[in-house]
XYZ file of C-alpha atoms in Angstrom:
679
model
C 0.000 0.000 0.000
C 1.400 3.397 -1.006
C 1.652 5.849 1.842
C 0.489 9.348 0.931
C 2.136 12.313 2.616
C -0.123 14.992 4.035
C -0.579 18.162 2.013
C -0.745 21.672 3.438
C -2.940 23.878 1.267
C -2.557 27.649 1.471
C -5.330 29.318 -0.508
C -5.294 33.104 -1.011
C -7.894 35.071 -2.970
C -7.361 38.690 -4.012
C -10.261 41.198 -4.204
C -9.601 44.359 -6.169
C -11.159 46.799 -8.587
C -9.345 49.814 -10.031
C -10.132 52.739 -7.791
C -12.027 54.729 -10.422
C -13.838 51.953 -12.212
C -17.482 52.543 -13.100
C -19.960 52.347 -10.185
C -21.871 49.596 -11.986
C -18.655 47.564 -12.241
C -18.083 47.861 -8.506
C -21.686 46.827 -7.863
C -21.410 43.848 -10.176
C -18.167 42.734 -8.524
C -19.787 43.116 -5.123
C -22.955 41.194 -5.979
C -21.464 38.473 -8.157
C -18.204 37.827 -6.310
C -17.651 39.421 -2.941
C -20.964 38.747 -1.226
C -21.524 35.152 -2.418
C -17.888 34.211 -1.778
C -17.974 35.460 1.826
C -21.342 33.780 2.315
C -19.790 30.494 1.186
C -16.912 30.878 3.639
C -19.371 31.533 6.454
C -21.072 28.213 5.690
C -17.755 26.360 5.900
C -15.956 27.559 9.022
C -13.382 24.738 8.872
C -11.886 26.136 5.652
C -8.929 28.323 6.564
C -7.313 30.612 4.040
C -5.957 34.064 3.254
C -7.817 36.975 1.702
C -6.515 40.221 0.350
C -8.693 43.273 -0.242
C -7.120 46.313 -1.842
C -7.519 49.511 0.130
C -9.633 51.165 -2.533
C -12.109 48.285 -2.451
C -12.157 48.316 1.363
C -13.070 52.010 1.246
C -15.835 51.205 -1.221
C -17.217 48.532 1.115
C -16.987 50.894 4.072
C -18.947 53.515 2.153
C -21.459 51.370 0.260
C -21.753 47.980 2.002
C -20.550 48.265 5.613
C -22.407 45.076 6.575
C -20.018 43.091 4.389
C -17.101 44.454 6.391
C -18.903 43.283 9.516
C -19.286 39.841 7.929
C -15.599 39.812 6.959
C -14.644 40.877 10.471
C -16.586 37.958 11.923
C -14.779 35.480 9.682
C -11.424 37.007 10.662
C -12.222 37.022 14.378
C -12.818 33.265 14.466
C -9.353 32.728 12.966
C -10.756 31.257 9.768
C -9.228 33.869 7.491
C -5.967 35.781 7.621
C -6.162 39.196 5.987
C -3.093 40.184 3.981
C -1.819 43.720 3.690
C 0.169 45.427 0.952
C 0.177 48.814 -0.709
C -3.111 50.471 0.230
C -4.034 51.757 -3.214
C -2.420 48.793 -5.009
C 0.691 50.433 -6.511
C 3.623 48.663 -8.110
C 6.143 49.300 -5.339
C 9.133 49.742 -7.629
C 7.314 52.366 -9.714
C 6.895 54.872 -6.883
C 9.368 56.548 -4.512
C 10.431 54.382 -1.565
C 8.897 56.850 0.901
C 5.549 56.550 -0.897
C 5.803 52.756 -0.963
C 6.365 52.766 2.798
C 3.386 55.073 3.259
C 1.202 52.750 1.172
C 2.246 49.651 3.133
C 1.841 51.328 6.519
C -1.512 52.847 5.610
C -2.883 49.406 4.792
C -1.522 47.874 8.007
C -2.951 50.718 10.097
C -6.342 50.541 8.377
C -6.652 46.794 8.921
C -5.541 47.075 12.536
C -7.987 49.897 13.219
C -10.919 48.107 11.567
C -10.311 44.444 12.437
C -7.905 44.620 15.407
C -5.337 42.427 13.672
C -1.910 43.302 12.305
C -1.266 41.975 8.790
C 1.956 39.978 8.542
C 1.866 39.211 4.836
C 1.852 41.516 1.829
C 0.109 41.018 -1.488
C 2.428 41.790 -4.398
C 0.535 43.353 -7.351
C 1.155 41.454 -10.599
C 3.980 39.614 -8.800
C 6.339 42.488 -9.646
C 9.484 41.836 -7.618
C 12.726 43.687 -7.037
C 15.660 42.351 -4.974
C 15.450 45.274 -2.522
C 11.849 44.576 -1.507
C 12.810 42.580 1.652
C 14.210 45.749 3.214
C 11.064 47.679 2.311
C 8.854 44.963 3.814
C 10.855 44.655 7.030
C 10.878 48.407 7.571
C 7.081 48.502 7.308
C 6.418 45.522 9.584
C 5.719 42.705 7.109
C 7.098 39.161 7.464
C 6.192 37.387 4.237
C 5.100 37.875 0.652
C 3.518 35.699 -2.047
C 5.420 35.369 -5.315
C 4.823 33.491 -8.567
C 6.694 30.151 -8.624
C 8.297 30.766 -12.019
C 10.316 33.645 -10.587
C 11.910 31.205 -8.135
C 12.519 28.705 -10.921
C 14.584 31.372 -12.674
C 16.832 31.361 -9.620
C 17.702 27.734 -10.455
C 15.153 25.916 -8.305
C 13.410 22.900 -9.787
C 9.594 22.881 -9.729
C 9.620 19.940 -7.309
C 11.727 21.977 -4.876
C 9.024 24.636 -4.537
C 7.200 22.582 -1.935
C 7.801 24.928 0.985
C 8.529 28.587 1.727
C 11.932 30.223 1.321
C 13.826 33.067 2.917
C 15.151 35.963 0.913
C 16.981 39.033 2.126
C 18.496 42.362 1.190
C 21.124 44.057 3.351
C 20.316 41.656 6.224
C 16.572 42.348 6.062
C 14.904 38.945 5.677
C 11.366 37.952 4.717
C 9.636 34.705 3.856
C 8.589 34.046 0.261
C 5.583 31.788 -0.338
C 5.868 30.546 -3.945
C 2.405 30.099 -5.372
C 1.762 27.494 -8.045
C 0.897 29.633 -11.059
C -0.381 26.815 -13.258
C -2.603 25.198 -10.642
C -3.796 28.622 -9.454
C -5.055 29.322 -12.971
C -6.469 25.846 -13.643
C -8.129 24.756 -10.424
C -11.172 27.064 -10.598
C -12.053 25.585 -13.985
C -11.259 21.899 -13.498
C -13.599 19.243 -12.177
C -13.250 17.964 -8.631
C -11.946 14.536 -9.810
C -9.280 16.265 -11.914
C -8.277 18.486 -9.000
C -8.174 15.458 -6.710
C -5.875 13.601 -9.100
C -3.484 16.564 -9.240
C -3.380 16.890 -5.455
C -2.845 13.144 -4.976
C 0.194 13.380 -7.253
C 1.665 15.939 -4.880
C 0.961 13.648 -1.930
C 3.035 10.918 -3.616
C 6.181 13.029 -3.385
C 8.602 11.985 -0.646
C 8.930 15.433 0.968
C 6.095 17.124 2.869
C 4.272 19.421 0.467
C 2.910 22.919 0.869
C 0.757 24.005 -2.059
C 0.084 27.748 -2.323
C -2.746 28.946 -4.563
C -3.102 32.664 -5.285
C -6.133 33.652 -7.324
C -8.027 36.707 -8.432
C -11.521 36.893 -6.992
C -12.752 37.864 -10.462
C -12.385 34.192 -11.453
C -15.121 33.377 -8.936
C -18.126 35.006 -10.563
C -17.008 38.130 -12.412
C -15.651 36.666 -15.632
C -18.159 35.470 -18.243
C -20.027 32.288 -17.271
C -18.245 32.011 -13.924
C -21.170 33.171 -11.782
C -23.283 30.362 -13.147
C -20.452 27.881 -12.697
C -19.520 28.723 -9.120
C -22.850 29.723 -7.604
C -25.758 28.560 -9.723
C -24.062 25.223 -10.491
C -22.547 25.224 -6.984
C -18.977 24.428 -8.043
C -17.542 26.623 -5.273
C -19.683 24.777 -2.752
C -18.420 21.454 -4.115
C -14.818 22.628 -3.793
C -15.294 23.704 -0.175
C -17.019 20.433 0.708
C -14.202 18.520 -0.980
C -11.608 20.364 1.117
C -13.520 19.539 4.296
C -13.858 15.861 3.342
C -10.117 15.567 2.648
C -9.117 16.876 6.056
C -7.266 13.677 6.999
C -4.585 14.170 4.381
C -5.169 17.782 3.344
C -5.080 20.628 5.821
C -6.040 24.177 4.905
C -3.831 26.777 6.563
C -3.463 30.508 6.602
C -0.395 31.857 4.812
C 1.024 33.164 8.080
C 0.932 29.668 9.567
C 2.667 28.234 6.500
C 5.358 30.936 6.629
C 6.388 30.010 10.177
C 9.431 27.743 10.401
C 13.033 27.374 9.251
C 13.489 27.643 5.516
C 16.364 27.672 3.024
C 17.481 30.919 1.427
C 17.072 32.032 -2.174
C 18.036 35.262 -3.911
C 15.763 36.442 -6.667
C 16.247 38.641 -9.715
C 13.802 41.323 -10.810
C 10.652 39.921 -12.386
C 6.896 40.038 -12.738
C 3.980 37.837 -13.693
C 5.520 35.817 -16.471
C 2.352 35.837 -18.592
C 2.599 39.649 -18.734
C 6.316 40.081 -19.369
C 5.951 39.550 -23.110
C 3.522 42.457 -23.379
C 6.073 44.880 -21.920
C 8.333 44.338 -24.932
C 8.099 46.446 -28.107
C 5.559 45.027 -30.543
C 8.052 43.231 -32.815
C 9.940 41.728 -29.893
C 6.643 40.822 -28.217
C 5.515 39.001 -31.342
C 8.824 37.091 -31.468
C 8.639 36.280 -27.747
C 5.192 34.707 -28.032
C 6.240 32.877 -31.203
C 9.130 31.306 -29.290
C 6.722 30.339 -26.518
C 4.434 28.705 -29.065
C 7.313 26.822 -30.686
C 8.567 25.557 -27.336
C 5.114 24.465 -26.216
C 5.179 21.646 -28.781
C 8.282 20.082 -27.215
C 7.865 17.324 -24.662
C 10.562 18.978 -22.512
C 9.245 22.552 -22.882
C 9.356 23.244 -19.145
C 13.147 22.921 -19.196
C 13.270 26.050 -21.334
C 10.251 28.033 -20.235
C 11.677 28.911 -16.843
C 14.646 30.649 -18.484
C 12.562 32.516 -21.056
C 12.395 36.099 -19.862
C 10.241 38.894 -21.288
C 10.524 42.592 -20.618
C 11.045 44.326 -17.301
C 7.898 45.907 -15.885
C 9.373 49.384 -16.335
C 9.456 48.797 -20.095
C 5.731 49.552 -20.210
C 6.799 53.184 -19.717
C 9.151 53.020 -22.684
C 6.527 51.287 -24.809
C 3.708 53.737 -24.045
C 4.691 57.409 -24.012
C 1.336 58.328 -22.459
C 2.077 56.094 -19.452
C 5.561 57.572 -19.142
C 4.182 61.124 -19.182
C 1.550 60.370 -16.551
C 4.033 58.431 -14.415
C 6.575 61.259 -14.421
C 3.838 63.740 -13.587
C 2.967 61.610 -10.566
C 6.639 61.505 -9.509
C 6.918 65.280 -9.882
C 3.889 65.824 -7.651
C 5.329 63.375 -5.125
C 8.611 65.306 -4.994
C 6.775 68.580 -4.465
C 4.681 67.139 -1.640
C 7.691 65.585 0.055
C 9.378 68.983 0.087
C 6.653 70.274 2.433
C 6.889 69.942 6.227
C 5.461 66.662 7.480
C 1.697 66.612 7.761
C 1.228 70.000 6.093
C -1.019 68.607 3.369
C -2.244 65.153 4.400
C -5.358 65.109 2.129
C -3.229 65.972 -0.891
C -0.757 63.221 0.001
C -3.532 60.654 0.234
C -4.770 61.814 -3.172
C -1.259 61.235 -4.519
C -1.207 57.709 -3.083
C -4.555 57.043 -4.767
C -3.088 58.234 -8.083
C -0.422 55.515 -7.758
C -2.848 52.610 -8.279
C -1.042 50.551 -10.898
C -3.762 49.793 -13.439
C -3.650 53.051 -15.500
C 0.114 52.842 -16.038
C 0.353 49.685 -18.164
C -1.502 47.637 -20.741
C -1.411 44.051 -21.984
C -4.539 43.055 -23.902
C -7.389 45.124 -22.479
C -8.127 47.918 -20.044
C -5.436 49.527 -17.949
C -3.767 52.441 -19.701
C -6.186 52.026 -22.605
C -9.176 52.869 -20.342
C -9.412 56.644 -20.771
C -11.539 57.139 -17.647
C -8.789 55.592 -15.488
C -6.207 57.967 -16.950
C -8.634 60.847 -16.415
C -8.955 59.949 -12.735
C -5.182 60.042 -12.316
C -5.018 63.451 -14.003
C -7.890 64.778 -11.870
C -6.022 63.922 -8.704
C -2.627 65.169 -9.845
C -3.975 68.406 -11.323
C -5.898 68.994 -8.095
C -2.756 68.582 -6.000
C -0.845 70.921 -8.305
C -3.594 73.511 -7.892
C -3.414 73.273 -4.108
C 0.363 73.615 -4.132
C 0.341 76.553 -6.537
C -2.336 78.379 -4.568
C -0.378 77.873 -1.342
C 2.851 79.290 -2.770
C 3.419 81.519 -5.750
C 4.438 79.676 -8.901
C 5.947 81.330 -11.970
C 3.594 81.938 -14.874
C 6.153 80.330 -17.188
C 8.628 77.599 -16.404
C 11.008 75.196 -18.115
C 11.471 71.733 -16.611
C 12.148 68.193 -17.772
C 8.769 66.595 -17.091
C 9.177 63.280 -18.922
C 12.749 62.273 -18.000
C 14.124 62.652 -21.533
C 16.745 65.222 -20.447
C 15.075 67.875 -22.588
C 12.958 70.690 -21.116
C 9.233 71.074 -21.507
C 7.603 74.484 -21.118
C 4.768 75.172 -18.672
C 2.407 78.122 -19.173
C 0.046 78.925 -16.304
C -3.019 81.101 -15.757
C -5.744 80.952 -13.126
C -7.879 78.740 -15.386
C -5.417 76.891 -17.630
C -2.222 74.946 -17.440
C -0.547 74.209 -20.771
C 2.557 72.087 -21.259
C 4.474 72.239 -24.535
C 7.105 69.699 -25.567
C 9.543 71.499 -27.898
C 11.470 68.265 -28.434
C 8.424 66.496 -29.902
C 7.299 68.786 -32.682
C 6.625 71.687 -30.344
C 3.256 70.096 -29.600
C 0.945 70.707 -26.682
C 1.099 67.506 -24.640
C -1.098 68.597 -21.747
C -3.856 71.200 -21.510
C -5.726 71.354 -18.238
C -8.998 73.166 -17.576
C -8.382 73.821 -13.890
C -11.917 74.496 -12.578
C -12.829 70.837 -13.132
C -9.273 69.436 -13.276
C -9.736 68.257 -16.835
C -6.825 67.384 -19.119
C -8.399 67.659 -22.558
C -5.158 66.390 -24.139
C -5.515 63.004 -22.409
C -5.444 61.000 -25.644
C -3.700 57.806 -26.750
C -2.170 56.766 -30.046
C -3.016 53.514 -31.834
C -0.169 51.111 -31.131
C 0.967 47.945 -32.870
C -0.091 45.065 -30.622
C 0.035 41.292 -30.369
C -3.249 39.412 -29.949
C -3.981 35.726 -29.287
C -5.819 35.616 -32.627
C -6.009 37.900 -35.677
C -8.393 40.856 -35.254
C -11.380 41.080 -37.612
C -9.726 43.879 -39.621
C -6.186 45.149 -39.988
C -5.579 47.584 -37.109
C -4.475 51.125 -37.882
C -1.134 51.978 -36.285
C -0.213 55.612 -35.662
C 3.321 56.646 -36.542
C 3.370 59.552 -34.112
C 2.032 60.512 -30.706
C -1.325 62.248 -30.573
C -0.951 65.749 -29.148
C -2.516 69.154 -29.752
C -1.197 71.455 -32.507
C 0.917 69.170 -34.669
C 1.988 70.227 -38.170
C 1.460 68.102 -41.284
C 2.505 69.067 -44.788
C 0.721 66.752 -47.224
C 0.089 66.652 -50.986
C -2.879 68.668 -52.217
C -4.653 65.511 -53.399
C -4.602 63.990 -49.886
C -8.128 62.887 -49.023
C -9.789 62.891 -45.642
C -10.074 59.046 -45.544
C -6.352 58.756 -46.335
C -5.524 61.088 -43.461
C -7.697 59.278 -40.937
C -6.408 55.852 -41.976
C -2.749 56.903 -41.712
C -2.299 56.102 -45.418
C -1.278 59.575 -46.578
C 2.150 60.857 -47.634
C 3.833 63.097 -45.075
C 6.086 65.606 -46.834
C 7.259 67.488 -43.755
C 9.607 66.622 -40.907
C 7.865 68.623 -38.191
C 5.555 66.234 -36.320
C 8.032 64.430 -34.084
C 11.295 66.352 -34.445
C 12.612 69.158 -32.226
C 11.748 72.830 -32.287
C 14.070 75.287 -30.605
C 12.914 77.860 -28.092
C 13.380 81.398 -29.394
C 11.764 83.190 -26.467
C 9.686 82.606 -23.366
C 8.284 85.762 -21.798
C 5.527 87.025 -19.557
C 4.023 90.337 -20.619
C 1.143 91.522 -18.474
C -1.633 88.935 -18.673
C 0.027 87.024 -21.541
C 2.547 84.182 -21.426
C 4.291 83.793 -24.769
C 6.373 80.916 -26.029
C 7.947 81.256 -29.466
C 9.321 78.119 -31.123
C 11.018 77.589 -34.442
C 12.031 74.650 -36.571
C 14.162 74.976 -39.666
C 12.889 71.813 -41.222
C 12.044 70.671 -44.672
C 9.579 69.061 -47.023
C 10.622 66.088 -49.104
C 9.855 65.153 -52.689
C 11.394 61.777 -53.502
C 15.085 62.384 -52.684
C 14.838 66.162 -52.782
C 14.665 68.194 -49.573
C 13.313 71.724 -49.721
C 13.974 73.871 -46.638
C 10.907 75.163 -44.802
C 10.822 77.245 -41.657
C 7.935 77.031 -39.203
C 7.551 79.434 -36.320
C 4.942 78.564 -33.749
C 3.735 81.044 -31.149
C 1.795 79.896 -28.083
C 0.159 82.784 -26.273
C -1.760 81.913 -23.119
C -3.574 84.942 -21.733
C -5.334 85.311 -18.399
C -7.599 83.803 -17.543
C -8.597 81.344 -20.254
C -7.458 82.268 -23.797
C -4.952 80.345 -25.891
C -3.778 81.636 -29.255
C -1.577 79.533 -31.523
C -0.046 81.264 -34.522
C 1.999 79.702 -37.298
C 4.351 81.603 -39.575
C 5.514 79.314 -42.373
C 8.319 80.495 -44.666
C 9.425 78.831 -47.885
C 13.235 78.865 -47.708
C 13.695 76.957 -50.960
C 14.229 78.323 -54.457
C 11.092 76.603 -55.742
C 7.433 77.323 -55.018
C 5.527 75.035 -52.665
C 1.975 73.849 -53.247
C 0.790 71.644 -50.381
C -1.881 71.372 -47.757
C -0.947 72.478 -44.265
C -2.923 70.455 -41.720
C -2.835 71.418 -38.069
C -3.777 68.294 -36.132
C -5.362 68.796 -32.716
C -6.080 65.651 -30.727
C -8.500 66.146 -27.855
C -10.741 64.140 -25.590
C -14.103 64.694 -23.968
C -13.881 61.052 -22.777
C -16.909 59.672 -24.648
C -17.709 59.456 -28.376
C -21.374 60.338 -27.919
C -23.971 61.431 -25.410
C -26.278 64.403 -24.896
C -23.822 66.218 -22.611
C -20.699 65.901 -24.768
C -20.771 67.282 -28.288
C -19.333 69.563 -30.967
C -21.399 72.700 -31.507
C -21.080 73.876 -35.100
C -23.627 76.490 -36.049
C -27.022 75.006 -35.268
C -25.666 71.451 -35.265
C -24.704 69.361 -32.292
C -22.372 66.624 -33.465
C -21.116 63.690 -31.380
C -17.404 63.637 -30.657
C -17.204 60.189 -32.210
C -18.495 61.380 -35.585
C -16.310 61.092 -38.668
C -16.867 64.116 -40.895
C -15.360 66.565 -43.373
C -16.763 70.089 -43.522
C -15.666 73.079 -45.560
C -16.139 76.790 -44.897
C -15.869 76.479 -41.114
C -14.510 79.398 -39.106
C -15.711 78.654 -35.568
C -16.996 75.794 -33.425
C -17.189 74.718 -29.801
C -16.355 71.529 -27.922
C -18.746 71.093 -25.005
C -18.598 68.761 -22.033
C -21.389 69.619 -19.638
C -20.332 66.848 -17.248
C -17.144 68.846 -16.618
C -18.669 72.324 -17.002
C -16.567 73.090 -20.058
C -17.312 74.976 -23.257
C -14.180 75.177 -25.396
C -14.420 77.832 -28.100
C -12.362 77.668 -31.330
C -12.060 80.492 -33.902
C -9.968 80.877 -37.070
C -9.405 84.667 -37.323
C -8.034 84.650 -40.888
C -11.172 83.076 -42.285
C -12.913 79.753 -42.835
C -11.139 76.484 -43.409
C -11.882 72.830 -44.040
C -12.175 70.585 -40.976
C -11.385 66.883 -40.874
C -12.641 65.106 -37.785
C -12.513 61.462 -36.780
C -12.583 59.410 -33.568
C -9.561 57.413 -32.465
C -10.281 53.889 -31.243
C -7.788 51.341 -29.988
C -8.399 47.605 -30.107
C -8.392 45.418 -27.019
C -8.994 41.748 -26.392
C -10.863 40.397 -23.370
C -12.574 37.090 -22.643
C -12.031 35.833 -26.160
C -13.547 38.882 -27.845
C -12.178 42.019 -29.447
C -13.261 45.384 -28.066
C -12.901 48.962 -29.245
C -11.905 51.696 -26.813
C -12.447 55.387 -27.529
C -9.264 57.375 -26.880
C -10.226 60.802 -28.171
C -10.790 62.533 -31.474
C -8.510 64.059 -34.076
C -9.371 67.460 -35.492
C -7.519 68.469 -38.644
C -7.651 72.112 -39.708
C -6.760 72.127 -43.400
C -5.310 75.165 -45.170
C -4.030 75.384 -48.760
C -0.365 76.359 -48.699
C 0.838 78.151 -51.833
C 4.231 79.676 -51.142
C 6.527 81.209 -53.741
C 10.221 81.088 -52.920
C 11.048 83.274 -49.921
C 7.401 84.023 -49.107
C 5.623 83.305 -45.847
C 2.058 82.611 -44.781
C 0.429 83.092 -41.364
C -2.269 80.884 -39.820
C -3.891 81.575 -36.448
C -6.069 79.502 -34.124
C -7.817 81.146 -31.193
C -9.275 79.004 -28.412
C -10.902 79.874 -25.136
C -12.166 77.893 -22.145
C -15.571 78.881 -20.766
C -16.678 77.598 -17.383
C -20.304 76.438 -17.416
C -21.254 77.311 -13.869
C -24.103 75.432 -12.231
C-alpha cells in the first residue's frame, strides 16, 4: 500500500477593482463575487485561508456595504481567514518613490488594525512584480512574508519539485519569507472538475517530501468573468470545492499563509521579475511578437518546461518606454510626489492621500485590455494630480512660465500657467501641446492615446491602424494637395514634412502683463522623392489670463522653388466619450457627437462642449474659414475571447491650402478659449 504524505494547502484570494472603475462595475463585482464568496466561507468555518482586499475596495465597502465588512470581520475574528496587507491603493512598489511605498504599506496595516484589530503579517504583491530590494522595504514597514509566482523562483535555479515549501530571501540583512504560489494550478483549479483536482493533489501527496501548495487567485475568477457566476454559484462548483476540502481533512489541511510561513526555511536570492504571462507584453511590438512565437514553438516540445523557466520577457518598467502616455503620466505623478515631500510633514495630508490614490497601478500599463487604454482611469489620475498641483500653486506663488524636464528625456518642456489653464508644450516632440488642463474641473483635454501595434492571441477582424506619431494638440502636417480625408484618418497619406516628431528650438519665453508667450522655431524641410526643400515654421503659443490660448503659425518657404501643399494642423482632444447628450461639438445650429467622422468646408468657428465637466471650449480661425477633418480614435483590445474597441479621443484636422513662392511666408492663427459652465 502506497503511503500518501499529508498536504498543506494555502489558498489566497485577491479582491480588487481599479479605484475609479465605473460604479456599476463595482456593484457587479460586489454582488457576483464578494458577497456570495464570503457567504460560502461563512457556511464552511473549517476552511482556513488568506484573503486580500485592496484599500480602494475596502473604502468602497466601508462607504457602500458596511455590513459586508462586519461579515468579513466575523470570519477574521474566528481565525478562519488571515487578511493580507500590501500597498493600500495597489501600486507597483518599484514604480513609486520608496517613501511613498512605505506610506502605502503602513496605511494598509494601520487601516486593517484599526478596523479588524489584527496586524497583517503578509503583503500582497501586485502582478507579482518583484525587485531584490523589496525585503528591506517589507521589514521596515512591519511585514514578514510575501507571495510570489513560482516561475520567478525557478529562474533562480530551483526545480519545480523543490518549490514545496517557503523560502527566505533578504536584502542588506533584512529577511522575509517568500511563499511561492503554483501559477499553473492557481489558474487551472477554478475551472477543473473535482476529480481532476483530486488527481493533481494526490500526485503531490506521492512526493517523498512534505508538500505545501500555495494557490493565489483573483476573486474575479469566482463570478465576475463570463459564465463564472453560473459555474460557481448557480451550479454550486464553489460549494463542491469547499465540501471537498472539508472531506479531505485527513490528508489535506487548509492553513493561513502566516501559519505556513512560520518555520526554518532555506534561502534564495531572486532577480527582478513580474507575472511571467505579462512580461511579453512589456516588450516592443516586434519583440513581443517574437517572444510569443518562441513560446508557441517551445510548447510543442515534450521537454518545454526545461526552457520556459529561463525565457524572460521585458522588465515591468518597459511599459513606460513602450507607451509614451504612461511615461508622461508616471513622471507627472513623480513630480507631484517630490513637491509634496518637500513640504513639512503633515502639512497637506489630504493631498498626500490623493497622490497615493493616483499611484494605483492599473492606469500605467496595458497588456490586452483595459489599464492604460481605459481613458476614464487615466482621467482619474489626471484629476487627482492636477488637483494637488492647484493646491500647491495656490499655497505658494508659482511662476507663470517655467522650463522643466517633465518626462525624464533630459530635454525641457515648457509650462504656461493662468488661473484657469495649465498648458505644457514639448519642444522636443514637434513643439506640440502635450497637456492642456482646464483647472476648474481638473480636466486634461489632451488626455489622448495613439493607436499602437499590438500582439493578440488571434487575428483581429480587420487590420488595425497603427499611428506613426504621438497624438498631441497642434501638430503640423505638410501633405500633398490631393490627400483625401479618408487617407488622413487611416494613416495612409504621404507626409512631406519633418515637423511632427522632431525638435523645435525655443526662441523666447516671456511674460508680458496677462500674456505668457512661447515662441518656437524649426528649420525643417519638405521632401519630394530624394529632394529636400527647406521650410521654416515658427509657432507662437500665447496663453492669456484667464482662459485664452492663441496659436499662430508663420511658415516660410526657404527653398528656391514654389511650394503647393496642404498644411494640416492636427489637434487631438478628448471629452472622454464618443457620444452622449452632454458631450458634443457645436457647429452652427448642429450638435455633433465627438465620435463622428466628418469633413466640412467653410468652417470658421466651433465649440467643444462637455457639460459633465462644465466646459465649453471655443475655437475660432481669425483669418477666415477652413476645411475641418474630424474622426474618432479607437484602440483595439482583447478580453474574454472577444475584441473590443476603446475610444481614446478625437482628431481634429484644420486644413489650409499652402501656396508659397520662394522666400514668401504665410500666417495661420487659431484662437481658443475655455468657458466655465457654472451650475
